[in-house]
C-alpha cells in the first residue's frame, strides 16, 4: 500500500484527477473539430483572464462550504459588490484607493450578517443565503435602477486590464487568494478545525473547536472575496452591470463540487476547485466557438453540477461500502445480544 | 385459562453470533389471558428474542408458532408515534393502504373509533391534540390502541418491549391497567422490562434469561425480588473488584473535582468528589442519570451546580473548550456521532483538540512533528493497524475507541470522563482499553466511568456510585462492590 509506485498510480488515477483527463478529452475534441478557432493563443489568454473572477467567486463559495455552509448568495454578493463599486465611483465620487477597501469591507459585512442569521437565528445556510441572495438582488436593482452604471472615470479600468508578462491582474489576484486559502485550509490549525466543523460540528464542538466562530469567520471571508471579485468585475467591463453578477453562482458551485472530487479524495479543496473551474470554462468556450447557442451554457453547467455531486456522493458511498466490507470480513459486529 | 393450546409457542430457539450464543434452545409458551414477563441482564438474550419475534433477526434453529388466526403485535420503547399528529391521526396512519390511501378520510368515523379504542382503557384525553403534548402514559395508551386496530378477536399476542422506560411511576399504573384489561379479554402479553418491581406487579409468570438460556419460568407468586436478582445475576455474589485497583487514590493534594448539587438532563442533584489516581464508576439503569453525568461535567450539555471546582478553582462557565483547558478530557458514548470525525484520518482526529503544541512560526502545522507524534501514539495505544493516515471509519470499533481514548489522554488530563468506554468493542480491544485506563489512573489521572456493564465497573473501579432517579442511591466499594449489589441498588430494592 505504501510503496511509491502505487502512490503515483493512485495520484494519476482517473478517480483522483478526472478533471485533468476530461480536460484532455475536451482539448483533443475541439482541436480536431475547430482547430482554426480553438487553437488560438488569444482565446486562451482571454479565457484565463475572464474566468479568474469565476475562480474568485468559487473560492468565496468554497471557504464557507468547507465548514458546512452552502452559500447560494455568492452570485448576488459578486453582483451587489460590482454595482456598489460602480456607484461609489460614478455617483459618490470616491477615489479608487478608498472605494476598493470599502467595497471589500461591505462584502465582509454582508457575509457576517448572513453568518449571524445562520448561527444565531438558526436558519439553515441554504435558506439563509437564498434569502440573502434575494435581498441583495433587490439592493442591486435599487442602487442601479436596473441599468448599467457608466462613467467610472478612465483610471479604474486599468486595475483589471493591466498586464504583467501578458497576464492580467485578476489572474494574479486569483493566484494570491488561492495560495492564501490553500495555506490556511491545508497547513494551519484553523483549516483543520474548519474541515472538522464541516464534517461533524457536534464532534468538533466536543473536541474543543469553536464551531460558531469559525462558521462566522468563513462566511465573512467568503463575503470579502466575493466583493473583491465584484469590484474587479466592474473594473473589467468598465461599468456596473446588474445582470452579470448572479450568473457567477452556477459555475462557482459547480467548480467547488467537481473540485472536491479532485486530488483530495472527496474533500473540498482550492486547487481542485480552480482546476475544475478552468476545465469547465474550456468546455464552454469550445462549445461557443463551435457555434452552439448561448443556452448551452446553462445546460452544460447544470449537467456538470449534477454529475459532480453524484460523483462525489458515489465516491463517498463506495468508500463507505468498502469500509463496511472490511469490517465484516474482520469480525462480525459485537453486541446484538446486548440490551 | 392456561390449559388451552398456547397462542404463541417458541421451541428450541437458537441464535448464534460469532462471538457468543445469544439464545440457546429457548422454549417459551404464551397463553391467552396471561402476562409473561421476560427479564434478564444486558446480553441475556431478551432483546434477541424480541428481534426474532419481530422478524428483525432470523433464528439459526428452532421455531416460533402462532395459534391459528392469532396475530403478533409490538409496542417498542419509543412507541413510534408522530409527535406533531393527534391521536386520531396517529391511529389513522395505519389505515387505507393502496388506492384507499388517496381517498379522503372520514373524520367523524375515525374520531369515534379512536375515542372508543382509547376509552376502553379508561383513559380520557383530547384526541385532537398533538400527541407530543400528552403525557408519556397517554402516548403509551395510544400506541397500544394502535396495535389493537384491526383486531377481529381478542386472542392475539402483544409484545411490550421496555414500555415503561419513559414513564413516571404513577403513569405506569395507567399503562398497566390497559395491559391487564387486554389480558382479561383473552390476549397473551409478553412484557420485557428491567424494572423488576413492575414485573412483579404486572406479570402472571416470570421468565428469566441468563447468557441466552432460560434459568427460571415460574408463577410470580412463587418468586420475590431477592430471588429474582439472584436468578438474573447468577451466582456472582462473591466477585469483587480486582486487587490492583485498590488504594490508588491520592488525597494529599485535595480533590481534582468537587461538585455539589449537579443538575441537568436526567441528573437531579448529584454530589461528587474525585481524587487523583482513583477510578470511580457510575452505575444505574437507563434514565437514572448515569448516562448524562460525564457530558454534563464536561460542559457538553447545560447544567447547574451549587459548587463546581476543579483542583480547588471554581469553574462556572462550562464548555468543552474550557474543560480541555482545565485538563478535563471526555470520551463520549456515541463514538460514530460524537467521538470522532469519521471522514478524517486517525492522525487528524488525534491532534484536533490540541494543535498549539504542533504549530510553527507561520501559524502552520508542523507536519513532520505531527506525524511522528501520532505514529508514536498509534503504537503506544496498540491501534491495529497502526496507520495514522488511515481514515477513521476504516478502523474496527475497538480500534476506533483506542484512538478516541488516546486523543483524550494526549495532554495528560487531570480528569478523564468516560461514557460507555467499551460499547461495541471486541474482547481483545476491551482488555487493552482497560489497561490504558489503569495506566492513566496510575499516572495520577482521576477517572470517572459511566457504564451499563456491571462487570466492567467491577473490573475498573475503586468505588461505584449507583444512581437512581437522577440522584446517588448508593456508593459501593471494597467487599460491597458486587454485581448483585450493583443490580439491586440500581433497581431500588436494597
mmCIF file with all atom_site columns, C-alpha atoms in Angstrom, chain B residues 247-257 273-278 311-312 444:
data_model
loop_
_atom_site.group_PDB
_atom_site.id
_atom_site.type_symbol
_atom_site.label_atom_id
_atom_site.label_alt_id
_atom_site.label_comp_id
_atom_site.label_asym_id
_atom_site.label_entity_id
_atom_site.label_seq_id
_atom_site.pdbx_PDB_ins_code
_atom_site.Cartn_x
_atom_site.Cartn_y
_atom_site.Cartn_z
_atom_site.occupancy
_atom_site.B_iso_or_equiv
_atom_site.pdbx_formal_charge
_atom_site.auth_seq_id
_atom_site.auth_comp_id
_atom_site.auth_asym_id
_atom_site.auth_atom_id
_atom_site.pdbx_PDB_model_num
ATOM 1  C CA . UNK B 1 247 ? -5.549  2.057  47.166 1.00 0.00 ? 247 UNK B CA 1
ATOM 2  C CA . UNK B 1 248 ? -4.550  4.193  44.212 1.00 0.00 ? 248 UNK B CA 1
ATOM 3  C CA . UNK B 1 249 ? -6.385  7.241  45.403 1.00 0.00 ? 249 UNK B CA 1
ATOM 4  C CA . UNK B 1 250 ? -4.136  10.104 46.397 1.00 0.00 ? 250 UNK B CA 1
ATOM 5  C CA . UNK B 1 251 ? -5.741  12.587 48.780 1.00 0.00 ? 251 UNK B CA 1
ATOM 6  C CA . UNK B 1 252 ? -2.650  14.725 49.502 1.00 0.00 ? 252 UNK B CA 1
ATOM 7  C CA . UNK B 1 253 ? -3.481  17.492 47.066 1.00 0.00 ? 253 UNK B CA 1
ATOM 8  C CA . UNK B 1 254 ? -7.221  17.517 47.627 1.00 0.00 ? 254 UNK B CA 1
ATOM 9  C CA . UNK B 1 255 ? -9.859  16.526 45.093 1.00 0.00 ? 255 UNK B CA 1
ATOM 10 C CA . UNK B 1 256 ? -9.427  17.109 41.360 1.00 0.00 ? 256 UNK B CA 1
ATOM 11 C CA . UNK B 1 257 ? -13.143 17.634 41.049 1.00 0.00 ? 257 UNK B CA 1
ATOM 12 C CA . UNK B 1 273 ? -15.654 14.226 44.651 1.00 0.00 ? 273 UNK B CA 1
ATOM 13 C CA . UNK B 1 274 ? -12.825 12.725 42.647 1.00 0.00 ? 274 UNK B CA 1
ATOM 14 C CA . UNK B 1 275 ? -9.219  12.381 43.733 1.00 0.00 ? 275 UNK B CA 1
ATOM 15 C CA . UNK B 1 276 ? -6.098  11.876 41.652 1.00 0.00 ? 276 UNK B CA 1
ATOM 16 C CA . UNK B 1 277 ? -5.377  8.266  40.803 1.00 0.00 ? 277 UNK B CA 1
ATOM 17 C CA . UNK B 1 278 ? -8.794  6.786  41.507 1.00 0.00 ? 278 UNK B CA 1
ATOM 18 C CA . UNK B 1 311 ? -8.336  21.467 41.509 1.00 0.00 ? 311 UNK B CA 1
ATOM 19 C CA . UNK B 1 312 ? -9.746  23.965 44.002 1.00 0.00 ? 312 UNK B CA 1
ATOM 20 C CA . UNK B 1 444 ? -2.442  10.308 38.678 1.00 0.00 ? 444 UNK B CA 1
#
